[in-house]
Amino acid sequence: METVKMMELMRQRHSVRRFTDEPLNEEAVKVLQQEIDNCNRESGMNIQLITNEPEAFQANKPSYGQFKGCKNYLVIVGPKGKDIEAGYYGERIVLKAQELGINSCWVALTYKKGKAQGTEKHGEKRYLVVALGYGESNGDGHKLKSITDVSDFKDGDPEWYKSGIEAALLAPTAVNQQKFRFDRNGEKVALRVSGLGFYTKIDLGIVKYHFEIGSGKGQDVWKK
């Protein structure tokens, strides 16, 4: 998909916690499952789509953990030590869902882990889940840091670098912390955690995906 359209999807996507009773469109589910299969083949992850399952988010209870009516979710499963991949490929699927008109919310704590479906193979772990569905609204944006808050960007730097950082600032992060930092050396970019925070490695994966899309550079942009 072209960068301009992907950037628009990033701007449109906000966390949604209150969903209608409308089941996911069957054709949309097929397309989303295909994207999940592609991501799992590419990454070695074991991400799973669960539909019409009300127990994990107690969908029949009003506003459980701020959630309402959630009966669909992604289970982000993969080999241990793959936190960055969990974020990277999870966000790729989330943006595909957004393209299909499906709202979402990354969720680490406020769901019933013992009730959630999905399986883990030996050596795998469940990182978190992503709530999916048709929202009562499309959610609200969160306050963004400035480009210079999260990078060494200065006047005269390449436009691709600026565009990548702008896309990264649209990435969902735990409690909207945006605890990341970019530094550029020529055509290569280093990305690191800035400060302490929960789920920062997963956040880095999400941020990496956004930067690659915004910059148009792909995975080769990263400094080893």
Coordinates of N, CA and C in Angstrom, one line a residue:
M1 N 0.8 -1.2 0.0 CA 0.0 0.0 0.0 C 0.9 1.2 0.0
E2 N 0.5 2.3 -0.7 CA 1.3 3.5 -0.8 C 1.4 4.2 0.5
T3 N 2.5 4.9 0.7 CA 2.8 5.5 2.0 C 1.8 6.5 2.4
V4 N 1.3 7.3 1.5 CA 0.3 8.3 1.8 C -1.0 7.7 2.4
K5 N -1.4 6.6 1.9 CA -2.6 5.9 2.4 C -2.3 5.3 3.8
M6 N -1.1 4.7 3.9 CA -0.7 4.1 5.2 C -0.7 5.2 6.3
M7 N -0.1 6.4 6.0 CA 0.0 7.5 6.9 C -1.4 7.9 7.3
E8 N -2.4 7.9 6.4 CA -3.7 8.3 6.8 C -4.4 7.3 7.7
L9 N -4.1 6.0 7.5 CA -4.6 5.0 8.4 C -4.0 5.2 9.8
M10 N -2.7 5.5 9.9 CA -2.1 5.8 11.2 C -2.8 7.0 11.9
R11 N -3.1 8.0 11.1 CA -3.8 9.2 11.7 C -5.2 8.8 12.2
Q12 N -5.9 7.9 11.4 CA -7.2 7.6 11.7 C -7.3 6.7 13.0
R13 N -6.3 5.8 13.1 CA -6.4 4.8 14.2 C -6.2 5.4 15.6
H14 N -7.2 5.2 16.4 CA -7.1 5.6 17.8 C -7.6 4.4 18.7
S15 N -7.2 4.3 19.9 CA -7.6 3.3 20.8 C -9.1 3.4 21.0
V16 N -9.8 2.2 20.8 CA -11.3 2.2 21.0 C -11.5 1.0 22.0
R17 N -12.3 1.3 23.1 CA -12.6 0.3 24.1 C -14.1 0.0 24.2
R18 N -14.9 0.7 23.5 CA -16.4 0.5 23.6 C -16.9 0.1 22.2
F19 N -17.4 -1.1 22.1 CA -17.8 -1.7 20.8 C -19.3 -2.0 20.7
T20 N -19.8 -1.9 19.4 CA -21.1 -2.3 19.2 C -21.3 -3.8 19.1
D21 N -22.5 -4.3 19.0 CA -22.7 -5.8 18.9 C -22.6 -6.3 17.5
E22 N -22.3 -5.5 16.6 CA -22.1 -6.0 15.2 C -21.0 -6.9 15.0
P23 N -21.2 -8.2 14.5 CA -20.1 -9.1 14.3 C -19.2 -8.6 13.2
L24 N -18.0 -9.1 13.2 CA -17.0 -8.7 12.2 C -17.5 -9.3 10.8
N25 N -17.4 -8.4 9.8 CA -17.7 -8.8 8.5 C -16.9 -10.0 8.0
E26 N -17.6 -11.0 7.5 CA -17.0 -12.3 7.1 C -15.8 -12.1 6.1
E27 N -16.0 -11.3 5.1 CA -15.0 -11.0 4.2 C -13.8 -10.3 4.8
A28 N -14.1 -9.4 5.7 CA -13.0 -8.7 6.4 C -12.2 -9.7 7.3
V29 N -12.8 -10.6 7.9 CA -12.2 -11.6 8.7 C -11.2 -12.4 7.8
K30 N -11.7 -12.8 6.6 CA -10.8 -13.6 5.7 C -9.5 -12.8 5.3
V31 N -9.7 -11.5 5.0 CA -8.6 -10.7 4.6 C -7.6 -10.5 5.8
L32 N -8.2 -10.3 7.0 CA -7.4 -10.1 8.2 C -6.6 -11.4 8.5
Q33 N -7.3 -12.5 8.4 CA -6.6 -13.8 8.7 C -5.5 -14.0 7.7
Q34 N -5.7 -13.6 6.4 CA -4.6 -13.8 5.5 C -3.4 -12.9 5.8
E35 N -3.6 -11.7 6.3 CA -2.5 -10.9 6.8 C -1.8 -11.5 8.0
I36 N -2.6 -12.0 8.9 CA -2.0 -12.7 10.1 C -1.1 -13.9 9.6
D37 N -1.6 -14.7 8.7 CA -0.9 -15.8 8.2 C 0.4 -15.3 7.5
N38 N 0.4 -14.3 6.8 CA 1.6 -13.7 6.1 C 2.6 -13.3 7.2
C39 N 2.1 -12.6 8.2 CA 3.0 -12.1 9.3 C 3.6 -13.2 10.0
N40 N 2.9 -14.3 10.3 CA 3.4 -15.4 11.0 C 4.5 -16.2 10.2
R41 N 4.2 -16.3 8.9 CA 5.2 -16.9 8.1 C 6.5 -16.1 8.0
E42 N 6.4 -14.8 7.9 CA 7.5 -13.9 7.8 C 8.3 -13.8 9.1
S43 N 7.6 -13.9 10.2 CA 8.3 -13.6 11.5 C 8.5 -14.8 12.4
G44 N 7.9 -15.9 12.2 CA 7.9 -17.0 13.1 C 7.1 -16.8 14.3
M45 N 6.2 -15.8 14.3 CA 5.3 -15.6 15.4 C 4.1 -16.5 15.3
N46 N 3.2 -16.5 16.3 CA 2.0 -17.4 16.3 C 0.8 -16.6 16.7
I47 N 0.6 -15.5 16.0 CA -0.5 -14.5 16.3 C -1.8 -15.2 15.8
Q48 N -2.8 -15.1 16.7 CA -4.1 -15.7 16.4 C -5.2 -14.7 16.5
L49 N -6.2 -15.0 15.7 CA -7.4 -14.1 15.7 C -8.6 -14.9 16.3
I50 N -9.2 -14.3 17.4 CA -10.3 -15.0 18.1 C -11.5 -14.1 17.8
T51 N -12.6 -14.7 17.4 CA -13.8 -14.0 17.1 C -15.0 -14.5 17.9
N52 N -16.0 -13.7 18.1 CA -17.2 -14.1 18.8 C -17.0 -14.8 20.1
E53 N -16.1 -14.2 20.9 CA -15.7 -14.8 22.2 C -15.8 -13.7 23.3
P54 N -16.9 -13.8 24.1 CA -17.2 -12.6 25.0 C -16.5 -12.7 26.4
E55 N -15.8 -13.8 26.7 CA -15.4 -14.0 28.1 C -14.1 -13.2 28.4
A56 N -13.2 -13.1 27.5 CA -11.9 -12.4 27.9 C -12.1 -11.0 28.3
F57 N -13.0 -10.3 27.7 CA -13.3 -8.9 28.0 C -14.6 -8.7 28.8
Q58 N -15.2 -9.9 29.2 CA -16.5 -9.8 29.9 C -17.5 -8.9 29.2
A59 N -17.7 -9.2 27.9 CA -18.4 -8.4 27.0 C -19.9 -8.1 27.5
N60 N -20.4 -9.1 28.3 CA -21.8 -8.9 28.8 C -21.9 -8.0 30.0
K61 N -20.7 -7.6 30.6 CA -20.7 -6.8 31.8 C -20.4 -5.4 31.3
P62 N -21.2 -4.4 31.8 CA -21.0 -3.0 31.3 C -19.6 -2.5 31.8
S63 N -18.9 -2.0 30.8 CA -17.6 -1.2 31.1 C -16.6 -2.0 32.0
Y64 N -16.4 -3.3 31.7 CA -15.4 -4.0 32.4 C -14.0 -3.5 32.0
G65 N -13.3 -3.0 33.0 CA -12.0 -2.5 32.7 C -11.9 -1.4 31.7
Q66 N -13.0 -0.6 31.6 CA -13.2 0.4 30.6 C -13.6 -0.1 29.3
F67 N -13.7 -1.5 29.1 CA -14.1 -2.1 27.9 C -15.6 -2.4 27.9
K68 N -16.2 -2.3 26.8 CA -17.6 -2.6 26.6 C -17.9 -3.4 25.3
G69 N -18.5 -4.5 25.4 CA -18.9 -5.2 24.2 C -17.8 -5.9 23.3
C70 N -16.6 -6.1 23.9 CA -15.6 -6.6 23.0 C -15.7 -8.1 23.0
K71 N -15.8 -8.7 21.8 CA -16.0 -10.1 21.6 C -14.9 -10.7 20.6
N72 N -14.0 -9.8 20.1 CA -13.0 -10.2 19.1 C -11.7 -9.6 19.5
Y73 N -10.6 -10.4 19.3 CA -9.3 -9.9 19.7 C -8.2 -10.7 19.0
L74 N -7.1 -10.1 18.9 CA -5.8 -10.8 18.5 C -5.1 -11.3 19.7
V75 N -4.6 -12.4 19.7 CA -3.7 -12.9 20.7 C -2.3 -12.9 20.2
I76 N -1.4 -12.1 20.7 CA -0.1 -11.9 20.2 C 0.8 -12.9 20.9
V77 N 1.1 -14.0 20.2 CA 1.9 -15.1 20.8 C 3.1 -15.3 19.9
G78 N 4.2 -15.7 20.5 CA 5.4 -16.0 19.7 C 6.5 -16.5 20.6
P79 N 7.7 -16.8 20.0 CA 8.8 -17.3 20.8 C 9.2 -16.3 21.9
K80 N 9.7 -16.8 23.0 CA 10.2 -15.9 24.0 C 11.3 -15.1 23.5
G81 N 11.4 -13.8 24.0 CA 12.4 -12.9 23.5 C 12.1 -12.2 22.2
K82 N 10.9 -12.3 21.8 CA 10.5 -11.6 20.5 C 9.6 -10.4 20.7
D83 N 9.9 -9.7 21.8 CA 9.0 -8.5 22.1 C 8.9 -7.5 21.0
I84 N 10.0 -7.2 20.3 CA 10.0 -6.3 19.2 C 9.2 -6.8 18.1
E85 N 9.3 -8.1 17.7 CA 8.5 -8.7 16.7 C 7.1 -8.7 17.0
A86 N 6.7 -8.9 18.3 CA 5.3 -8.9 18.8 C 4.7 -7.5 18.5
G87 N 5.4 -6.4 18.7 CA 4.9 -5.1 18.4 C 4.9 -4.8 17.0
Y88 N 6.0 -5.2 16.3 CA 6.1 -4.8 14.8 C 5.0 -5.5 14.0
Y89 N 4.8 -6.8 14.2 CA 3.9 -7.5 13.3 C 2.4 -7.3 13.9
G90 N 2.3 -7.2 15.2 CA 1.0 -6.9 15.7 C 0.4 -5.6 15.2
E91 N 1.3 -4.5 15.1 CA 0.8 -3.2 14.5 C 0.6 -3.3 13.0
R92 N 1.3 -4.1 12.3 CA 1.0 -4.3 10.9 C -0.4 -4.9 10.7
I93 N -0.8 -5.8 11.6 CA -2.1 -6.4 11.5 C -3.2 -5.4 11.9
V94 N -2.8 -4.6 13.0 CA -3.8 -3.6 13.5 C -4.1 -2.6 12.4
L95 N -3.1 -2.2 11.6 CA -3.3 -1.2 10.5 C -4.1 -1.8 9.4
K96 N -3.9 -3.1 9.2 CA -4.7 -3.8 8.2 C -6.2 -3.8 8.7
A97 N -6.4 -4.1 10.0 CA -7.8 -4.0 10.5 C -8.4 -2.6 10.3
Q98 N -7.6 -1.6 10.6 CA -8.0 -0.2 10.4 C -8.5 0.0 8.9
E99 N -7.7 -0.5 8.0 CA -8.0 -0.4 6.6 C -9.4 -1.0 6.3
L100 N -9.7 -2.1 7.0 CA -10.9 -2.9 6.8 C -12.1 -2.3 7.6
G101 N -11.8 -1.1 8.3 CA -12.9 -0.5 9.1 C -13.1 -1.1 10.5
I102 N -12.1 -1.8 11.0 CA -12.2 -2.5 12.3 C -11.3 -1.7 13.3
N103 N -12.0 -1.2 14.3 CA -11.3 -0.5 15.4 C -10.5 -1.4 16.3
S104 N -9.6 -0.9 17.1 CA -8.7 -1.7 17.9 C -8.2 -1.0 19.1
C105 N -7.6 -1.8 20.0 CA -6.9 -1.3 21.2 C -5.9 -2.3 21.7
W106 N -4.7 -1.9 21.8 CA -3.7 -2.8 22.4 C -4.0 -2.9 23.9
V107 N -3.9 -4.2 24.4 CA -4.3 -4.4 25.8 C -3.3 -5.3 26.5
A108 N -2.7 -4.8 27.6 CA -1.8 -5.7 28.4 C -2.4 -6.2 29.6
L109 N -3.2 -5.5 30.3 CA -3.7 -5.9 31.6 C -5.2 -6.1 31.8
T110 N -6.0 -5.2 31.2 CA -7.4 -5.1 31.6 C -8.2 -6.1 30.7
Y111 N -7.9 -7.4 30.9 CA -8.7 -8.5 30.3 C -8.5 -9.7 31.2
K112 N -9.4 -10.7 31.0 CA -9.3 -11.9 31.8 C -8.4 -12.9 31.2
K113 N -7.1 -12.9 31.6 CA -6.1 -13.8 31.0 C -6.5 -15.2 31.0
G114 N -7.1 -15.6 32.1 CA -7.5 -17.0 32.3 C -8.7 -17.4 31.4
K115 N -9.4 -16.5 30.9 CA -10.6 -16.7 30.0 C -10.2 -16.6 28.5
A116 N -9.2 -15.8 28.2 CA -8.8 -15.6 26.8 C -8.4 -16.9 26.1
Q117 N -8.9 -17.0 24.9 CA -8.5 -18.2 24.1 C -7.2 -17.9 23.4
G118 N -6.8 -18.9 22.6 CA -5.5 -18.9 22.0 C -4.5 -19.9 22.7
T119 N -3.6 -20.4 21.9 CA -2.7 -21.4 22.4 C -1.2 -21.0 22.2
E120 N -0.4 -21.5 23.1 CA 1.1 -21.3 23.0 C 1.8 -22.6 22.9
K121 N 2.7 -22.7 22.0 CA 3.5 -23.9 21.8 C 4.6 -23.9 22.8
H122 N 5.4 -25.0 22.9 CA 6.5 -25.0 23.8 C 7.5 -23.9 23.4
G123 N 8.0 -23.2 24.3 CA 9.0 -22.1 24.1 C 8.3 -20.8 23.7
E124 N 7.0 -20.7 23.6 CA 6.3 -19.5 23.2 C 5.7 -18.8 24.5
K125 N 5.4 -17.6 24.3 CA 4.7 -16.8 25.4 C 3.6 -16.0 24.8
R126 N 2.6 -15.6 25.6 CA 1.6 -14.7 25.2 C 2.0 -13.3 25.7
Y127 N 2.2 -12.4 24.7 CA 2.7 -11.1 25.0 C 1.6 -10.2 25.5
L128 N 0.6 -10.1 24.7 CA -0.6 -9.3 25.1 C -1.7 -9.6 24.1
V129 N -2.8 -8.8 24.1 CA -3.9 -9.0 23.2 C -4.2 -7.6 22.6
V130 N -5.0 -7.7 21.5 CA -5.5 -6.5 20.8 C -7.0 -6.6 20.7
A131 N -7.7 -5.8 21.3 CA -9.2 -5.8 21.2 C -9.6 -5.3 19.8
L132 N -10.6 -6.0 19.2 CA -11.0 -5.6 17.8 C -12.5 -5.5 17.8
G133 N -13.1 -4.7 16.9 CA -14.5 -4.7 16.7 C -14.9 -3.3 16.0
Y134 N -16.2 -3.1 16.0 CA -16.7 -1.9 15.4 C -17.0 -1.0 16.6
G135 N -16.3 0.1 16.7 CA -16.4 1.0 17.9 C -17.7 1.8 17.9
E136 N -18.1 2.1 19.1 CA -19.2 3.1 19.2 C -18.8 4.4 18.7
S137 N -17.5 4.7 18.7 CA -16.9 5.9 18.1 C -15.6 5.4 17.5
N138 N -14.9 6.3 16.9 CA -13.6 6.0 16.3 C -12.4 6.4 17.3
G139 N -12.8 6.7 18.5 CA -11.7 7.0 19.5 C -11.2 8.4 19.3
D140 N -10.3 8.8 20.3 CA -9.7 10.1 20.3 C -8.2 10.0 20.2
G141 N -7.6 11.0 19.6 CA -6.2 11.1 19.5 C -5.6 11.4 20.9
H142 N -4.3 11.1 21.0 CA -3.6 11.5 22.3 C -2.5 12.5 22.0
K143 N -2.1 13.2 23.0 CA -1.2 14.3 22.9 C 0.2 13.7 22.4
L144 N 0.8 14.3 21.4 CA 2.0 13.9 20.8 C 3.2 14.7 21.2
K145 N 4.3 14.1 21.4 CA 5.6 14.8 21.7 C 6.0 15.5 20.3
S146 N 6.9 16.4 20.4 CA 7.4 17.0 19.2 C 8.6 16.1 18.6
I147 N 8.9 16.4 17.3 CA 10.0 15.7 16.7 C 11.3 15.8 17.4
T148 N 11.6 17.0 17.9 CA 12.8 17.1 18.6 C 12.8 16.5 20.0
D149 N 11.7 16.2 20.6 CA 11.6 15.5 21.9 C 12.1 14.1 21.8
V150 N 12.0 13.5 20.6 CA 12.2 12.1 20.4 C 13.4 11.8 19.4
S151 N 14.1 12.8 19.0 CA 15.1 12.6 18.0 C 16.2 13.7 18.0
D152 N 17.2 13.5 17.2 CA 18.3 14.5 17.0 C 18.0 15.3 15.7
F153 N 16.7 15.3 15.2 CA 16.4 16.0 14.0 C 16.7 17.5 14.1
K154 N 17.2 18.0 13.0 CA 17.5 19.4 12.9 C 17.3 19.9 11.5
D155 N 17.1 21.2 11.4 CA 16.9 21.8 10.1 C 17.9 21.4 9.1
G156 N 17.5 21.0 7.9 CA 18.4 20.5 6.9 C 18.5 19.0 6.8
D157 N 18.0 18.3 7.8 CA 18.0 16.8 7.7 C 17.1 16.4 6.6
P158 N 17.3 15.1 6.1 CA 16.5 14.6 5.0 C 15.0 14.6 5.3
E159 N 14.2 14.8 4.3 CA 12.7 14.8 4.5 C 12.2 13.4 4.9
W160 N 12.9 12.3 4.4 CA 12.5 11.0 4.8 C 12.6 10.7 6.3
Y161 N 13.7 11.3 6.9 CA 13.9 11.2 8.3 C 12.7 11.8 9.1
K162 N 12.4 13.0 8.7 CA 11.3 13.8 9.3 C 10.0 13.0 9.2
S163 N 9.7 12.5 8.0 CA 8.5 11.8 7.8 C 8.4 10.5 8.6
G164 N 9.5 9.8 8.7 CA 9.6 8.6 9.6 C 9.3 8.9 11.0
I165 N 9.9 10.0 11.5 CA 9.6 10.3 12.9 C 8.2 10.8 13.1
E166 N 7.6 11.5 12.2 CA 6.2 11.9 12.3 C 5.3 10.7 12.3
A167 N 5.6 9.7 11.5 CA 4.8 8.4 11.6 C 5.0 7.7 12.9
A168 N 6.2 7.7 13.4 CA 6.5 7.1 14.7 C 5.7 7.7 15.8
L169 N 5.5 9.0 15.8 CA 4.8 9.7 16.8 C 3.3 9.4 16.8
L170 N 2.8 8.8 15.7 CA 1.4 8.3 15.7 C 1.3 6.9 16.2
A171 N 2.4 6.3 16.6 CA 2.3 4.9 17.0 C 1.7 4.8 18.4
P172 N 0.9 3.8 18.7 CA 0.4 3.6 20.0 C 1.5 3.1 20.9
T173 N 1.7 3.6 22.1 CA 2.6 3.1 23.1 C 2.0 3.0 24.4
A174 N 2.6 2.1 25.3 CA 2.0 1.9 26.6 C 1.8 3.2 27.4
V175 N 0.5 3.4 27.8 CA 0.1 4.6 28.5 C 0.5 5.9 27.8
N176 N 0.7 5.8 26.5 CA 1.0 6.9 25.6 C 2.4 7.6 26.1
Q177 N 3.3 6.7 26.5 CA 4.5 7.2 27.1 C 5.5 7.8 26.0
Q178 N 5.5 7.2 24.8 CA 6.4 7.6 23.7 C 7.8 7.6 24.2
K179 N 8.3 6.6 24.9 CA 9.6 6.5 25.4 C 10.6 5.9 24.4
F180 N 10.8 6.6 23.4 CA 11.8 6.2 22.3 C 12.6 7.4 21.8
R181 N 13.7 7.0 21.2 CA 14.6 8.1 20.7 C 15.3 7.6 19.4
F182 N 15.2 8.5 18.4 CA 15.9 8.3 17.1 C 17.2 9.1 17.0
D183 N 18.2 8.5 16.4 CA 19.5 9.2 16.1 C 19.9 8.7 14.7
R184 N 20.2 9.7 13.9 CA 20.6 9.4 12.5 C 22.1 9.6 12.2
N185 N 22.6 8.6 11.5 CA 24.0 8.7 11.0 C 24.0 8.4 9.5
G186 N 23.9 9.5 8.7 CA 23.8 9.3 7.3 C 22.5 8.6 6.9
E187 N 22.6 7.5 6.2 CA 21.4 6.8 5.8 C 20.9 5.8 6.8
K188 N 21.6 5.7 7.9 CA 21.2 4.7 8.9 C 20.6 5.4 10.2
V189 N 19.7 4.7 10.8 CA 19.0 5.3 12.0 C 19.1 4.3 13.2
A190 N 19.4 4.8 14.4 CA 19.4 4.0 15.6 C 18.1 4.4 16.4
L191 N 17.5 3.4 16.9 CA 16.3 3.5 17.7 C 16.5 2.9 19.0
R192 N 16.2 3.6 20.1 CA 16.5 3.0 21.4 C 15.4 3.5 22.4
V193 N 15.3 2.8 23.5 CA 14.4 3.2 24.6 C 14.9 4.4 25.2
S194 N 14.1 5.4 25.5 CA 14.5 6.6 26.2 C 13.8 6.6 27.6
G195 N 14.5 6.3 28.6 CA 13.9 6.2 30.0 C 13.3 4.9 30.2
L196 N 12.6 4.7 31.4 CA 12.0 3.5 31.8 C 10.5 3.5 31.5
G197 N 10.0 2.3 31.3 CA 8.6 2.2 31.1 C 8.1 0.8 30.9
F198 N 6.8 0.5 31.0 CA 6.3 -0.8 30.8 C 6.2 -1.1 29.3
Y199 N 6.5 -2.3 28.9 CA 6.3 -2.8 27.6 C 7.1 -2.0 26.5
T200 N 8.3 -1.5 26.9 CA 9.0 -0.6 26.0 C 9.5 -1.3 24.8
K201 N 9.9 -2.6 24.9 CA 10.4 -3.3 23.7 C 9.3 -3.6 22.7
I202 N 8.1 -3.9 23.2 CA 7.0 -4.1 22.3 C 6.7 -2.7 21.6
D203 N 6.7 -1.6 22.4 CA 6.5 -0.3 21.9 C 7.5 0.0 20.8
L204 N 8.8 -0.4 21.0 CA 9.8 -0.2 19.9 C 9.5 -0.9 18.6
G205 N 8.9 -2.1 18.7 CA 8.5 -2.8 17.5 C 7.4 -2.1 16.8
I206 N 6.4 -1.5 17.5 CA 5.3 -0.8 16.9 C 5.9 0.5 16.2
V207 N 6.8 1.2 17.0 CA 7.4 2.4 16.5 C 8.3 2.1 15.2
K208 N 9.0 1.0 15.2 CA 9.8 0.6 14.1 C 9.0 0.5 12.8
Y209 N 7.8 -0.2 13.0 CA 7.0 -0.4 11.8 C 6.5 1.0 11.3
H210 N 6.0 1.8 12.2 CA 5.6 3.2 11.7 C 6.7 4.0 11.0
F211 N 7.9 3.9 11.6 CA 9.0 4.7 11.0 C 9.3 4.2 9.6
E212 N 9.4 2.9 9.4 CA 9.7 2.3 8.1 C 8.6 2.7 7.1
I213 N 7.4 2.7 7.5 CA 6.3 3.2 6.5 C 6.5 4.6 6.2
G214 N 6.6 5.5 7.2 CA 6.7 6.9 7.0 C 7.9 7.4 6.2
S215 N 9.0 6.7 6.5 CA 10.3 7.1 5.8 C 10.4 6.5 4.4
G216 N 9.7 5.4 4.2 CA 9.7 4.7 2.9 C 11.1 3.9 2.8
K217 N 11.8 3.7 3.9 CA 13.1 3.1 3.8 C 13.1 1.6 4.0
G218 N 12.1 1.1 4.7 CA 12.1 -0.4 5.0 C 13.1 -0.7 6.1
Q219 N 13.3 -2.0 6.2 CA 14.1 -2.6 7.4 C 15.6 -2.3 7.3
D220 N 16.0 -2.0 6.1 CA 17.5 -1.7 5.9 C 17.9 -0.4 6.5
V221 N 17.0 0.4 7.0 CA 17.4 1.7 7.5 C 18.1 1.6 8.9
W222 N 17.9 0.5 9.6 CA 18.3 0.4 11.0 C 19.8 0.2 11.1
K223 N 20.4 0.9 12.0 CA 21.8 0.7 12.3 C 22.0 -0.5 13.1
K224 N 22.9 -1.4 12.8 CA 23.1 -2.7 13.5 C 23.8 -2.4 14.8

